């Protein structure tokens, strides 16, 4: 059994767990007198996946390069209030609002990347510091909702293509682009190389600062996209919409659940999306069962701990033996 577990790819494991979660969820939902595969329920699951999925895509790149980004919830909130204030319920201002939010995200990610790569500050501390700065700015300048999204922009959340929300399709397109970047571009290969061993990558001729900066910029941009989609969903900018949902820790948990190593250098976007799907299914089923919110956190915590334990066990099983058996040595 242990040999079979070690032979499975981490992405395969997380998809097996996702399939099991869907089967178990459909049974539990049926026992509660509801249909898990109803259009409304599937729409709810996909909607839950969208925002966390976007943030987790960027978080995956940051973790792959050996860093972390704890500033994502504040970037979500900043993009929401900034774009909402600029749009001010006017369709003519949509392009400007979106461009401003994404532009600020690029600059913010650039600052994070420069601090991590040039000043050699670990991403955990660097992004915690910059995130607190943004949190202080939001808290001192926005006491409540700010700005209004015009009807044309709100259609971004309300529109469906069949049973799939357009917002979910946007998330999936971003995931596909990230997969192509990691697999087909030099930047993607360098992200894996730096995350695996930055010193070896540097000695091999890789400019290690570039992948780190690029990963942080992309992470901030995907967080800003999530903030824009939340603006379309809520209709107004909210300065606490990111921090209240705990997107920093939840995105890291989804990445780890998807099989990406926290130490960097190994993982995939596909596994992350599957991890996001597992959390979405769990939240949906626990919502149907009307579980206590604190009990929901307990269930999420158990899932994360078990996943990390399984991955750690697999890594130990895959290590080659340093010494031969006693028979081999004596012979």
PDB file of C-alpha atoms in Angstrom:
ATOM      1  CA  UNK A   1       0.000   0.000   0.000  1.00  0.00           C
ATOM      2  CA  UNK A   2       2.803   2.382   0.901  1.00  0.00           C
ATOM      3  CA  UNK A   3       4.580   1.614  -2.389  1.00  0.00           C
ATOM      4  CA  UNK A   4       1.400   2.347  -4.350  1.00  0.00           C
ATOM      5  CA  UNK A   5       0.962   5.660  -2.527  1.00  0.00           C
ATOM      6  CA  UNK A   6       4.546   6.673  -3.261  1.00  0.00           C
ATOM      7  CA  UNK A   7       4.106   5.809  -6.926  1.00  0.00           C
ATOM      8  CA  UNK A   8       1.158   8.185  -7.350  1.00  0.00           C
ATOM      9  CA  UNK A   9       1.804  11.743  -8.470  1.00  0.00           C
ATOM     10  CA  UNK A  10       0.674  14.392  -5.972  1.00  0.00           C
ATOM     11  CA  UNK A  11      -1.708  15.859  -8.575  1.00  0.00           C
ATOM     12  CA  UNK A  12      -3.277  12.449  -9.064  1.00  0.00           C
ATOM     13  CA  UNK A  13      -3.761  12.104  -5.305  1.00  0.00           C
ATOM     14  CA  UNK A  14      -5.494  15.454  -4.958  1.00  0.00           C
ATOM     15  CA  UNK A  15      -7.835  14.659  -7.866  1.00  0.00           C
ATOM     16  CA  UNK A  16      -8.675  11.320  -6.249  1.00  0.00           C
ATOM     17  CA  UNK A  17      -9.493  13.177  -3.042  1.00  0.00           C
ATOM     18  CA  UNK A  18     -11.575  15.695  -5.015  1.00  0.00           C
ATOM     19  CA  UNK A  19     -13.544  12.883  -6.671  1.00  0.00           C
ATOM     20  CA  UNK A  20     -14.089  11.237  -3.288  1.00  0.00           C
ATOM     21  CA  UNK A  21     -15.236  14.585  -1.836  1.00  0.00           C
ATOM     22  CA  UNK A  22     -17.775  15.029  -4.631  1.00  0.00           C
ATOM     23  CA  UNK A  23     -19.159  11.493  -4.195  1.00  0.00           C
ATOM     24  CA  UNK A  24     -19.343  11.828  -0.406  1.00  0.00           C
ATOM     25  CA  UNK A  25     -20.813  15.327  -0.739  1.00  0.00           C
ATOM     26  CA  UNK A  26     -23.535  14.159  -3.117  1.00  0.00           C
ATOM     27  CA  UNK A  27     -24.521  11.381  -0.696  1.00  0.00           C
ATOM     28  CA  UNK A  28     -24.607  13.684   2.332  1.00  0.00           C
ATOM     29  CA  UNK A  29     -26.539  16.317   0.368  1.00  0.00           C
ATOM     30  CA  UNK A  30     -29.056  13.695  -0.740  1.00  0.00           C
ATOM     31  CA  UNK A  31     -29.560  12.626   2.874  1.00  0.00           C
ATOM     32  CA  UNK A  32     -30.392  16.258   3.634  1.00  0.00           C
ATOM     33  CA  UNK A  33     -33.054  16.164   0.921  1.00  0.00           C
ATOM     34  CA  UNK A  34     -31.161  18.190  -1.685  1.00  0.00           C
ATOM     35  CA  UNK A  35     -29.432  17.508  -4.984  1.00  0.00           C
ATOM     36  CA  UNK A  36     -25.709  18.231  -5.048  1.00  0.00           C
ATOM     37  CA  UNK A  37     -25.686  18.265  -8.860  1.00  0.00           C
ATOM     38  CA  UNK A  38     -28.530  20.758  -9.244  1.00  0.00           C
ATOM     39  CA  UNK A  39     -27.735  23.796 -11.388  1.00  0.00           C
ATOM     40  CA  UNK A  40     -28.026  26.126  -8.412  1.00  0.00           C
ATOM     41  CA  UNK A  41     -25.724  24.071  -6.225  1.00  0.00           C
ATOM     42  CA  UNK A  42     -23.072  23.616  -8.925  1.00  0.00           C
ATOM     43  CA  UNK A  43     -23.230  27.364  -9.538  1.00  0.00           C
ATOM     44  CA  UNK A  44     -22.632  27.910  -5.824  1.00  0.00           C
ATOM     45  CA  UNK A  45     -19.591  25.602  -5.803  1.00  0.00           C
ATOM     46  CA  UNK A  46     -18.074  27.254  -8.885  1.00  0.00           C
ATOM     47  CA  UNK A  47     -18.705  30.723  -7.460  1.00  0.00           C
ATOM     48  CA  UNK A  48     -16.922  29.713  -4.248  1.00  0.00           C
ATOM     49  CA  UNK A  49     -13.983  28.405  -6.270  1.00  0.00           C
ATOM     50  CA  UNK A  50     -13.571  31.546  -8.390  1.00  0.00           C
ATOM     51  CA  UNK A  51     -12.171  34.090  -5.939  1.00  0.00           C
ATOM     52  CA  UNK A  52     -10.019  31.695  -3.925  1.00  0.00           C
ATOM     53  CA  UNK A  53      -8.857  30.047  -7.164  1.00  0.00           C
ATOM     54  CA  UNK A  54      -7.602  33.321  -8.620  1.00  0.00           C
ATOM     55  CA  UNK A  55      -5.674  34.189  -5.470  1.00  0.00           C
ATOM     56  CA  UNK A  56      -4.304  30.655  -5.138  1.00  0.00           C
ATOM     57  CA  UNK A  57      -2.950  30.741  -8.721  1.00  0.00           C
ATOM     58  CA  UNK A  58      -0.680  33.656  -7.849  1.00  0.00           C
ATOM     59  CA  UNK A  59       0.137  32.168  -4.455  1.00  0.00           C
ATOM     60  CA  UNK A  60       1.255  28.956  -6.178  1.00  0.00           C
ATOM     61  CA  UNK A  61       3.825  30.839  -8.255  1.00  0.00           C
ATOM     62  CA  UNK A  62       5.144  32.641  -5.182  1.00  0.00           C
ATOM     63  CA  UNK A  63       5.454  29.414  -3.189  1.00  0.00           C
ATOM     64  CA  UNK A  64       7.052  27.593  -6.135  1.00  0.00           C
ATOM     65  CA  UNK A  65       9.796  30.225  -6.190  1.00  0.00           C
ATOM     66  CA  UNK A  66      10.396  29.689  -2.473  1.00  0.00           C
ATOM     67  CA  UNK A  67       8.527  32.692  -1.080  1.00  0.00           C
ATOM     68  CA  UNK A  68       5.112  33.512   0.459  1.00  0.00           C
ATOM     69  CA  UNK A  69       2.626  36.358   0.038  1.00  0.00           C
ATOM     70  CA  UNK A  70       0.543  37.348   3.062  1.00  0.00           C
ATOM     71  CA  UNK A  71      -0.496  40.674   1.511  1.00  0.00           C
ATOM     72  CA  UNK A  72      -3.035  39.193  -0.938  1.00  0.00           C
ATOM     73  CA  UNK A  73      -6.179  39.895   1.147  1.00  0.00           C
ATOM     74  CA  UNK A  74      -5.266  43.562   1.413  1.00  0.00           C
ATOM     75  CA  UNK A  75      -4.609  43.746  -2.324  1.00  0.00           C
ATOM     76  CA  UNK A  76      -8.065  42.253  -2.881  1.00  0.00           C
ATOM     77  CA  UNK A  77      -9.629  44.962  -0.710  1.00  0.00           C
ATOM     78  CA  UNK A  78      -7.552  47.768  -2.230  1.00  0.00           C
ATOM     79  CA  UNK A  79      -8.500  46.795  -5.776  1.00  0.00           C
ATOM     80  CA  UNK A  80     -12.156  46.630  -4.750  1.00  0.00           C
ATOM     81  CA  UNK A  81     -12.367  50.124  -3.221  1.00  0.00           C
ATOM     82  CA  UNK A  82     -10.038  51.745  -5.761  1.00  0.00           C
ATOM     83  CA  UNK A  83     -11.902  50.476  -8.803  1.00  0.00           C
ATOM     84  CA  UNK A  84     -15.297  51.074  -7.182  1.00  0.00           C
ATOM     85  CA  UNK A  85     -14.408  54.673  -6.350  1.00  0.00           C
ATOM     86  CA  UNK A  86     -13.183  55.410  -9.869  1.00  0.00           C
ATOM     87  CA  UNK A  87     -16.142  53.730 -11.585  1.00  0.00           C
ATOM     88  CA  UNK A  88     -18.658  55.619  -9.406  1.00  0.00           C
ATOM     89  CA  UNK A  89     -21.608  53.860 -11.067  1.00  0.00           C
ATOM     90  CA  UNK A  90     -20.556  55.104 -14.516  1.00  0.00           C
ATOM     91  CA  UNK A  91     -20.039  52.612 -17.333  1.00  0.00           C
ATOM     92  CA  UNK A  92     -17.634  54.997 -19.065  1.00  0.00           C
ATOM     93  CA  UNK A  93     -15.223  54.671 -16.126  1.00  0.00           C
ATOM     94  CA  UNK A  94     -15.017  50.855 -16.123  1.00  0.00           C
ATOM     95  CA  UNK A  95     -11.832  50.645 -18.206  1.00  0.00           C
ATOM     96  CA  UNK A  96     -10.098  53.321 -16.126  1.00  0.00           C
ATOM     97  CA  UNK A  97     -11.103  51.660 -12.851  1.00  0.00           C
ATOM     98  CA  UNK A  98      -9.882  48.242 -13.960  1.00  0.00           C
ATOM     99  CA  UNK A  99      -6.617  49.660 -15.332  1.00  0.00           C
ATOM    100  CA  UNK A 100      -5.979  51.618 -12.114  1.00  0.00           C
ATOM    101  CA  UNK A 101      -6.543  48.559  -9.911  1.00  0.00           C
ATOM    102  CA  UNK A 102      -4.293  46.337 -12.018  1.00  0.00           C
ATOM    103  CA  UNK A 103      -1.649  49.066 -12.326  1.00  0.00           C
ATOM    104  CA  UNK A 104      -1.464  49.499  -8.559  1.00  0.00           C
ATOM    105  CA  UNK A 105      -1.256  45.713  -8.209  1.00  0.00           C
ATOM    106  CA  UNK A 106       1.737  45.579 -10.554  1.00  0.00           C
ATOM    107  CA  UNK A 107       3.533  48.280  -8.573  1.00  0.00           C
ATOM    108  CA  UNK A 108       2.677  46.621  -5.267  1.00  0.00           C
ATOM    109  CA  UNK A 109       3.911  43.235  -6.466  1.00  0.00           C
ATOM    110  CA  UNK A 110       7.061  44.857  -7.782  1.00  0.00           C
ATOM    111  CA  UNK A 111       7.768  46.342  -4.350  1.00  0.00           C
ATOM    112  CA  UNK A 112       7.217  42.954  -2.691  1.00  0.00           C
ATOM    113  CA  UNK A 113       9.472  41.225  -5.195  1.00  0.00           C
ATOM    114  CA  UNK A 114      12.259  43.785  -4.837  1.00  0.00           C
ATOM    115  CA  UNK A 115      12.202  43.570  -1.041  1.00  0.00           C
ATOM    116  CA  UNK A 116      12.394  39.780  -1.152  1.00  0.00           C
ATOM    117  CA  UNK A 117      14.983  39.447  -3.934  1.00  0.00           C
ATOM    118  CA  UNK A 118      17.283  42.420  -3.358  1.00  0.00           C
ATOM    119  CA  UNK A 119      17.076  42.865   0.408  1.00  0.00           C
ATOM    120  CA  UNK A 120      16.951  39.106   1.077  1.00  0.00           C
ATOM    121  CA  UNK A 121      13.937  39.464   3.356  1.00  0.00           C
ATOM    122  CA  UNK A 122      11.822  36.324   3.483  1.00  0.00           C
ATOM    123  CA  UNK A 123       8.478  36.704   1.729  1.00  0.00           C
ATOM    124  CA  UNK A 124       6.587  35.898   4.931  1.00  0.00           C
ATOM    125  CA  UNK A 125       7.985  38.983   6.688  1.00  0.00           C
ATOM    126  CA  UNK A 126       8.200  41.254   3.637  1.00  0.00           C
ATOM    127  CA  UNK A 127       4.603  40.773   2.524  1.00  0.00           C
ATOM    128  CA  UNK A 128       3.306  40.837   6.089  1.00  0.00           C
ATOM    129  CA  UNK A 129       4.893  44.283   6.421  1.00  0.00           C
ATOM    130  CA  UNK A 130       3.619  45.673   3.120  1.00  0.00           C
ATOM    131  CA  UNK A 131       0.209  44.122   3.777  1.00  0.00           C
ATOM    132  CA  UNK A 132      -0.032  45.884   7.129  1.00  0.00           C
ATOM    133  CA  UNK A 133       0.834  49.178   5.422  1.00  0.00           C
ATOM    134  CA  UNK A 134      -2.039  48.711   2.971  1.00  0.00           C
ATOM    135  CA  UNK A 135      -4.307  47.605   5.831  1.00  0.00           C
ATOM    136  CA  UNK A 136      -3.507  50.807   7.708  1.00  0.00           C
ATOM    137  CA  UNK A 137      -4.187  52.879   4.593  1.00  0.00           C
ATOM    138  CA  UNK A 138      -7.539  51.200   4.062  1.00  0.00           C
ATOM    139  CA  UNK A 139      -8.514  51.511   7.714  1.00  0.00           C
ATOM    140  CA  UNK A 140      -7.705  55.222   7.903  1.00  0.00           C
ATOM    141  CA  UNK A 141      -9.259  56.241   4.576  1.00  0.00           C
ATOM    142  CA  UNK A 142     -12.283  53.958   4.193  1.00  0.00           C
ATOM    143  CA  UNK A 143     -14.702  53.523   7.070  1.00  0.00           C
ATOM    144  CA  UNK A 144     -17.303  51.631   5.051  1.00  0.00           C
ATOM    145  CA  UNK A 145     -18.234  50.709   1.512  1.00  0.00           C
ATOM    146  CA  UNK A 146     -16.774  52.923  -1.188  1.00  0.00           C
ATOM    147  CA  UNK A 147     -17.838  53.611  -4.743  1.00  0.00           C
ATOM    148  CA  UNK A 148     -20.369  51.744  -6.836  1.00  0.00           C
ATOM    149  CA  UNK A 149     -19.931  49.310  -9.700  1.00  0.00           C
ATOM    150  CA  UNK A 150     -22.087  50.164 -12.736  1.00  0.00           C
ATOM    151  CA  UNK A 151     -24.640  47.654 -13.981  1.00  0.00           C
ATOM    152  CA  UNK A 152     -22.506  46.758 -17.001  1.00  0.00           C
ATOM    153  CA  UNK A 153     -19.637  45.743 -14.740  1.00  0.00           C
ATOM    154  CA  UNK A 154     -21.884  43.800 -12.372  1.00  0.00           C
ATOM    155  CA  UNK A 155     -22.946  41.632 -15.310  1.00  0.00           C
ATOM    156  CA  UNK A 156     -19.451  40.128 -15.051  1.00  0.00           C
ATOM    157  CA  UNK A 157     -20.647  38.238 -11.985  1.00  0.00           C
ATOM    158  CA  UNK A 158     -24.260  37.699 -13.045  1.00  0.00           C
ATOM    159  CA  UNK A 159     -23.628  36.285 -16.530  1.00  0.00           C
ATOM    160  CA  UNK A 160     -23.534  32.534 -17.092  1.00  0.00           C
ATOM    161  CA  UNK A 161     -22.499  30.476 -20.106  1.00  0.00           C
ATOM    162  CA  UNK A 162     -24.624  27.410 -19.552  1.00  0.00           C
ATOM    163  CA  UNK A 163     -24.133  26.454 -15.889  1.00  0.00           C
ATOM    164  CA  UNK A 164     -20.684  28.076 -15.650  1.00  0.00           C
ATOM    165  CA  UNK A 165     -20.296  31.675 -14.400  1.00  0.00           C
ATOM    166  CA  UNK A 166     -18.219  33.964 -16.612  1.00  0.00           C
ATOM    167  CA  UNK A 167     -16.142  34.849 -13.550  1.00  0.00           C
ATOM    168  CA  UNK A 168     -15.206  31.165 -13.171  1.00  0.00           C
ATOM    169  CA  UNK A 169     -14.173  31.039 -16.826  1.00  0.00           C
ATOM    170  CA  UNK A 170     -11.908  34.036 -16.214  1.00  0.00           C
ATOM    171  CA  UNK A 171     -10.292  32.149 -13.321  1.00  0.00           C
ATOM    172  CA  UNK A 172      -9.820  29.042 -15.475  1.00  0.00           C
ATOM    173  CA  UNK A 173      -8.271  31.091 -18.301  1.00  0.00           C
ATOM    174  CA  UNK A 174      -5.801  32.598 -15.811  1.00  0.00           C
ATOM    175  CA  UNK A 175      -5.012  29.097 -14.555  1.00  0.00           C
ATOM    176  CA  UNK A 176      -4.416  27.892 -18.122  1.00  0.00           C
ATOM    177  CA  UNK A 177      -2.088  30.802 -18.853  1.00  0.00           C
ATOM    178  CA  UNK A 178      -0.147  30.096 -15.653  1.00  0.00           C
ATOM    179  CA  UNK A 179       0.199  26.417 -16.617  1.00  0.00           C
ATOM    180  CA  UNK A 180       1.521  27.362 -20.063  1.00  0.00           C
ATOM    181  CA  UNK A 181       3.940  29.835 -18.533  1.00  0.00           C
ATOM    182  CA  UNK A 182       5.332  27.257 -16.102  1.00  0.00           C
ATOM    183  CA  UNK A 183       5.637  24.499 -18.688  1.00  0.00           C
ATOM    184  CA  UNK A 184       6.571  26.331 -21.872  1.00  0.00           C
ATOM    185  CA  UNK A 185       8.525  29.458 -20.986  1.00  0.00           C
ATOM    186  CA  UNK A 186      11.999  30.153 -19.667  1.00  0.00           C
ATOM    187  CA  UNK A 187      10.496  32.163 -16.809  1.00  0.00           C
ATOM    188  CA  UNK A 188       8.456  29.151 -15.721  1.00  0.00           C
ATOM    189  CA  UNK A 189      11.495  26.865 -15.755  1.00  0.00           C
ATOM    190  CA  UNK A 190      13.458  29.438 -13.790  1.00  0.00           C
ATOM    191  CA  UNK A 191      10.683  29.668 -11.171  1.00  0.00           C
ATOM    192  CA  UNK A 192      11.034  25.939 -10.514  1.00  0.00           C
ATOM    193  CA  UNK A 193      14.835  26.176 -10.553  1.00  0.00           C
ATOM    194  CA  UNK A 194      15.034  29.045  -8.064  1.00  0.00           C
ATOM    195  CA  UNK A 195      12.473  27.429  -5.792  1.00  0.00           C
ATOM    196  CA  UNK A 196      14.341  24.120  -5.880  1.00  0.00           C
ATOM    197  CA  UNK A 197      17.751  25.561  -5.076  1.00  0.00           C
ATOM    198  CA  UNK A 198      18.424  29.260  -5.566  1.00  0.00           C
ATOM    199  CA  UNK A 199      22.202  28.924  -5.217  1.00  0.00           C
ATOM    200  CA  UNK A 200      22.458  26.160  -7.815  1.00  0.00           C
ATOM    201  CA  UNK A 201      20.205  28.165 -10.124  1.00  0.00           C
ATOM    202  CA  UNK A 202      22.429  31.230  -9.709  1.00  0.00           C
ATOM    203  CA  UNK A 203      25.554  29.226 -10.439  1.00  0.00           C
ATOM    204  CA  UNK A 204      23.828  27.869 -13.552  1.00  0.00           C
ATOM    205  CA  UNK A 205      23.415  31.385 -14.916  1.00  0.00           C
ATOM    206  CA  UNK A 206      19.847  32.132 -13.802  1.00  0.00           C
ATOM    207  CA  UNK A 207      19.174  35.700 -12.679  1.00  0.00           C
ATOM    208  CA  UNK A 208      17.382  34.645  -9.512  1.00  0.00           C
ATOM    209  CA  UNK A 209      15.827  38.056  -8.845  1.00  0.00           C
ATOM    210  CA  UNK A 210      13.717  37.972 -12.020  1.00  0.00           C
ATOM    211  CA  UNK A 211      11.584  34.881 -11.201  1.00  0.00           C
ATOM    212  CA  UNK A 212      11.012  36.094  -7.634  1.00  0.00           C
ATOM    213  CA  UNK A 213       9.887  39.542  -8.763  1.00  0.00           C
ATOM    214  CA  UNK A 214       7.735  38.129 -11.567  1.00  0.00           C
ATOM    215  CA  UNK A 215       6.021  35.668  -9.209  1.00  0.00           C
ATOM    216  CA  UNK A 216       5.146  38.428  -6.722  1.00  0.00           C
ATOM    217  CA  UNK A 217       3.864  40.742  -9.462  1.00  0.00           C
ATOM    218  CA  UNK A 218       1.628  38.032 -10.914  1.00  0.00           C
ATOM    219  CA  UNK A 219       0.394  37.134  -7.430  1.00  0.00           C
ATOM    220  CA  UNK A 220      -0.639  40.747  -6.765  1.00  0.00           C
ATOM    221  CA  UNK A 221      -2.347  40.967 -10.165  1.00  0.00           C
ATOM    222  CA  UNK A 222      -4.404  37.815  -9.600  1.00  0.00           C
ATOM    223  CA  UNK A 223      -5.388  39.140  -6.155  1.00  0.00           C
ATOM    224  CA  UNK A 224      -6.483  42.411  -7.788  1.00  0.00           C
ATOM    225  CA  UNK A 225      -8.529  40.447 -10.345  1.00  0.00           C
ATOM    226  CA  UNK A 226     -10.212  38.678  -7.443  1.00  0.00           C
ATOM    227  CA  UNK A 227     -10.967  42.075  -5.893  1.00  0.00           C
ATOM    228  CA  UNK A 228     -12.512  43.273  -9.157  1.00  0.00           C
ATOM    229  CA  UNK A 229     -14.736  40.194  -9.355  1.00  0.00           C
ATOM    230  CA  UNK A 230     -15.831  40.756  -5.757  1.00  0.00           C
ATOM    231  CA  UNK A 231     -16.660  44.346  -6.694  1.00  0.00           C
ATOM    232  CA  UNK A 232     -18.830  43.011  -9.530  1.00  0.00           C
ATOM    233  CA  UNK A 233     -20.519  40.594  -7.112  1.00  0.00           C
ATOM    234  CA  UNK A 234     -21.142  43.018  -4.239  1.00  0.00           C
ATOM    235  CA  UNK A 235     -21.737  46.154  -6.305  1.00  0.00           C
ATOM    236  CA  UNK A 236     -19.647  48.299  -3.933  1.00  0.00           C
ATOM    237  CA  UNK A 237     -16.024  48.387  -2.841  1.00  0.00           C
ATOM    238  CA  UNK A 238     -15.362  46.949   0.606  1.00  0.00           C
ATOM    239  CA  UNK A 239     -12.122  47.772   2.494  1.00  0.00           C
ATOM    240  CA  UNK A 240     -12.331  44.552   4.543  1.00  0.00           C
ATOM    241  CA  UNK A 241     -13.616  42.098   1.948  1.00  0.00           C
ATOM    242  CA  UNK A 242     -10.233  40.384   1.596  1.00  0.00           C
ATOM    243  CA  UNK A 243      -9.130  40.212   5.214  1.00  0.00           C
ATOM    244  CA  UNK A 244     -12.489  39.013   6.555  1.00  0.00           C
ATOM    245  CA  UNK A 245     -12.400  35.990   4.260  1.00  0.00           C
ATOM    246  CA  UNK A 246      -8.839  35.100   5.302  1.00  0.00           C
ATOM    247  CA  UNK A 247      -7.671  34.704   1.724  1.00  0.00           C
ATOM    248  CA  UNK A 248      -4.009  34.750   2.733  1.00  0.00           C
ATOM    249  CA  UNK A 249      -4.069  31.567   4.794  1.00  0.00           C
ATOM    250  CA  UNK A 250      -6.804  29.900   2.724  1.00  0.00           C
ATOM    251  CA  UNK A 251      -4.849  30.411  -0.500  1.00  0.00           C
ATOM    252  CA  UNK A 252      -1.708  28.941   1.077  1.00  0.00           C
ATOM    253  CA  UNK A 253      -3.760  26.007   2.379  1.00  0.00           C
ATOM    254  CA  UNK A 254      -5.239  25.378  -1.090  1.00  0.00           C
ATOM    255  CA  UNK A 255      -1.771  25.431  -2.645  1.00  0.00           C
ATOM    256  CA  UNK A 256      -0.412  22.974  -0.082  1.00  0.00           C
ATOM    257  CA  UNK A 257      -3.485  20.768  -0.408  1.00  0.00           C
ATOM    258  CA  UNK A 258      -2.849  20.768  -4.156  1.00  0.00           C
ATOM    259  CA  UNK A 259       0.556  19.158  -3.637  1.00  0.00           C
ATOM    260  CA  UNK A 260       2.920  22.137  -3.885  1.00  0.00           C
ATOM    261  CA  UNK A 261       5.814  22.018  -1.443  1.00  0.00           C
ATOM    262  CA  UNK A 262       6.028  25.001   0.901  1.00  0.00           C
ATOM    263  CA  UNK A 263       9.796  24.902   0.472  1.00  0.00           C
ATOM    264  CA  UNK A 264       9.327  25.591  -3.244  1.00  0.00           C
ATOM    265  CA  UNK A 265      10.472  23.996  -6.473  1.00  0.00           C
ATOM    266  CA  UNK A 266       7.741  21.381  -6.790  1.00  0.00           C
ATOM    267  CA  UNK A 267       4.017  21.673  -7.495  1.00  0.00           C
ATOM    268  CA  UNK A 268       1.479  22.621 -10.134  1.00  0.00           C
ATOM    269  CA  UNK A 269      -1.372  25.012 -10.879  1.00  0.00           C
ATOM    270  CA  UNK A 270      -3.611  22.070 -11.791  1.00  0.00           C
ATOM    271  CA  UNK A 271      -3.147  20.582  -8.332  1.00  0.00           C
ATOM    272  CA  UNK A 272      -3.928  23.956  -6.748  1.00  0.00           C
ATOM    273  CA  UNK A 273      -7.232  24.265  -8.632  1.00  0.00           C
ATOM    274  CA  UNK A 274      -8.142  20.763  -7.464  1.00  0.00           C
ATOM    275  CA  UNK A 275      -7.286  21.818  -3.899  1.00  0.00           C
ATOM    276  CA  UNK A 276      -9.539  24.857  -4.273  1.00  0.00           C
ATOM    277  CA  UNK A 277     -12.263  22.539  -5.547  1.00  0.00           C
ATOM    278  CA  UNK A 278     -11.962  20.340  -2.449  1.00  0.00           C
ATOM    279  CA  UNK A 279     -12.413  23.350  -0.159  1.00  0.00           C
ATOM    280  CA  UNK A 280     -15.388  24.556  -2.241  1.00  0.00           C
ATOM    281  CA  UNK A 281     -17.100  21.159  -2.043  1.00  0.00           C
ATOM    282  CA  UNK A 282     -16.443  20.906   1.699  1.00  0.00           C
ATOM    283  CA  UNK A 283     -17.829  24.400   2.314  1.00  0.00           C
ATOM    284  CA  UNK A 284     -20.892  23.629   0.206  1.00  0.00           C
ATOM    285  CA  UNK A 285     -21.651  20.366   2.020  1.00  0.00           C
ATOM    286  CA  UNK A 286     -21.039  21.892   5.450  1.00  0.00           C
ATOM    287  CA  UNK A 287     -23.355  24.743   4.480  1.00  0.00           C
ATOM    288  CA  UNK A 288     -26.077  22.275   3.536  1.00  0.00           C
ATOM    289  CA  UNK A 289     -25.579  20.520   6.874  1.00  0.00           C
ATOM    290  CA  UNK A 290     -25.669  23.932   8.635  1.00  0.00           C
ATOM    291  CA  UNK A 291     -22.572  23.171  10.656  1.00  0.00           C
ATOM    292  CA  UNK A 292     -21.253  25.609  13.216  1.00  0.00           C
ATOM    293  CA  UNK A 293     -18.672  27.964  11.597  1.00  0.00           C
ATOM    294  CA  UNK A 294     -16.056  26.928  14.167  1.00  0.00           C
ATOM    295  CA  UNK A 295     -16.635  23.267  13.310  1.00  0.00           C
ATOM    296  CA  UNK A 296     -16.084  24.146   9.645  1.00  0.00           C
ATOM    297  CA  UNK A 297     -12.632  25.443  10.529  1.00  0.00           C
ATOM    298  CA  UNK A 298     -11.929  22.212  12.402  1.00  0.00           C
ATOM    299  CA  UNK A 299     -12.821  20.164   9.313  1.00  0.00           C
ATOM    300  CA  UNK A 300     -10.647  22.368   7.066  1.00  0.00           C
ATOM    301  CA  UNK A 301      -7.765  22.044   9.512  1.00  0.00           C
ATOM    302  CA  UNK A 302      -8.034  18.257   9.613  1.00  0.00           C
ATOM    303  CA  UNK A 303      -8.033  18.088   5.802  1.00  0.00           C
ATOM    304  CA  UNK A 304      -4.907  20.267   5.588  1.00  0.00           C
ATOM    305  CA  UNK A 305      -3.011  18.312   8.262  1.00  0.00           C
ATOM    306  CA  UNK A 306      -3.871  14.955   6.686  1.00  0.00           C
ATOM    307  CA  UNK A 307      -2.852  16.191   3.233  1.00  0.00           C
ATOM    308  CA  UNK A 308       0.502  17.492   4.429  1.00  0.00           C
ATOM    309  CA  UNK A 309       1.119  14.256   6.345  1.00  0.00           C
ATOM    310  CA  UNK A 310       0.393  12.163   3.237  1.00  0.00           C
ATOM    311  CA  UNK A 311       2.700  14.245   1.044  1.00  0.00           C
ATOM    312  CA  UNK A 312       5.453  14.146   3.664  1.00  0.00           C
ATOM    313  CA  UNK A 313       5.120  10.358   3.960  1.00  0.00           C
ATOM    314  CA  UNK A 314       5.403  10.020   0.188  1.00  0.00           C
ATOM    315  CA  UNK A 315       8.581  12.104   0.082  1.00  0.00           C
ATOM    316  CA  UNK A 316      10.171   9.896   2.756  1.00  0.00           C
ATOM    317  CA  UNK A 317       9.175   6.730   0.894  1.00  0.00           C
ATOM    318  CA  UNK A 318      10.673   8.049  -2.350  1.00  0.00           C
ATOM    319  CA  UNK A 319      14.099   8.733  -0.866  1.00  0.00           C
ATOM    320  CA  UNK A 320      16.704   6.209  -2.003  1.00  0.00           C
ATOM    321  CA  UNK A 321      18.304   4.090   0.659  1.00  0.00           C
ATOM    322  CA  UNK A 322      21.646   5.508   1.758  1.00  0.00           C
ATOM    323  CA  UNK A 323      23.026   2.116   2.639  1.00  0.00           C
ATOM    324  CA  UNK A 324      22.397  -1.354   1.335  1.00  0.00           C
ATOM    325  CA  UNK A 325      20.858  -4.147   3.326  1.00  0.00           C
ATOM    326  CA  UNK A 326      22.916  -6.054   5.886  1.00  0.00           C
ATOM    327  CA  UNK A 327      23.313  -8.953   3.481  1.00  0.00           C
ATOM    328  CA  UNK A 328      24.669  -6.679   0.774  1.00  0.00           C
ATOM    329  CA  UNK A 329      27.153  -5.101   3.140  1.00  0.00           C
ATOM    330  CA  UNK A 330      28.509  -8.349   4.507  1.00  0.00           C
ATOM    331  CA  UNK A 331      28.764  -9.898   1.041  1.00  0.00           C
TER     332      UNK A 331
END
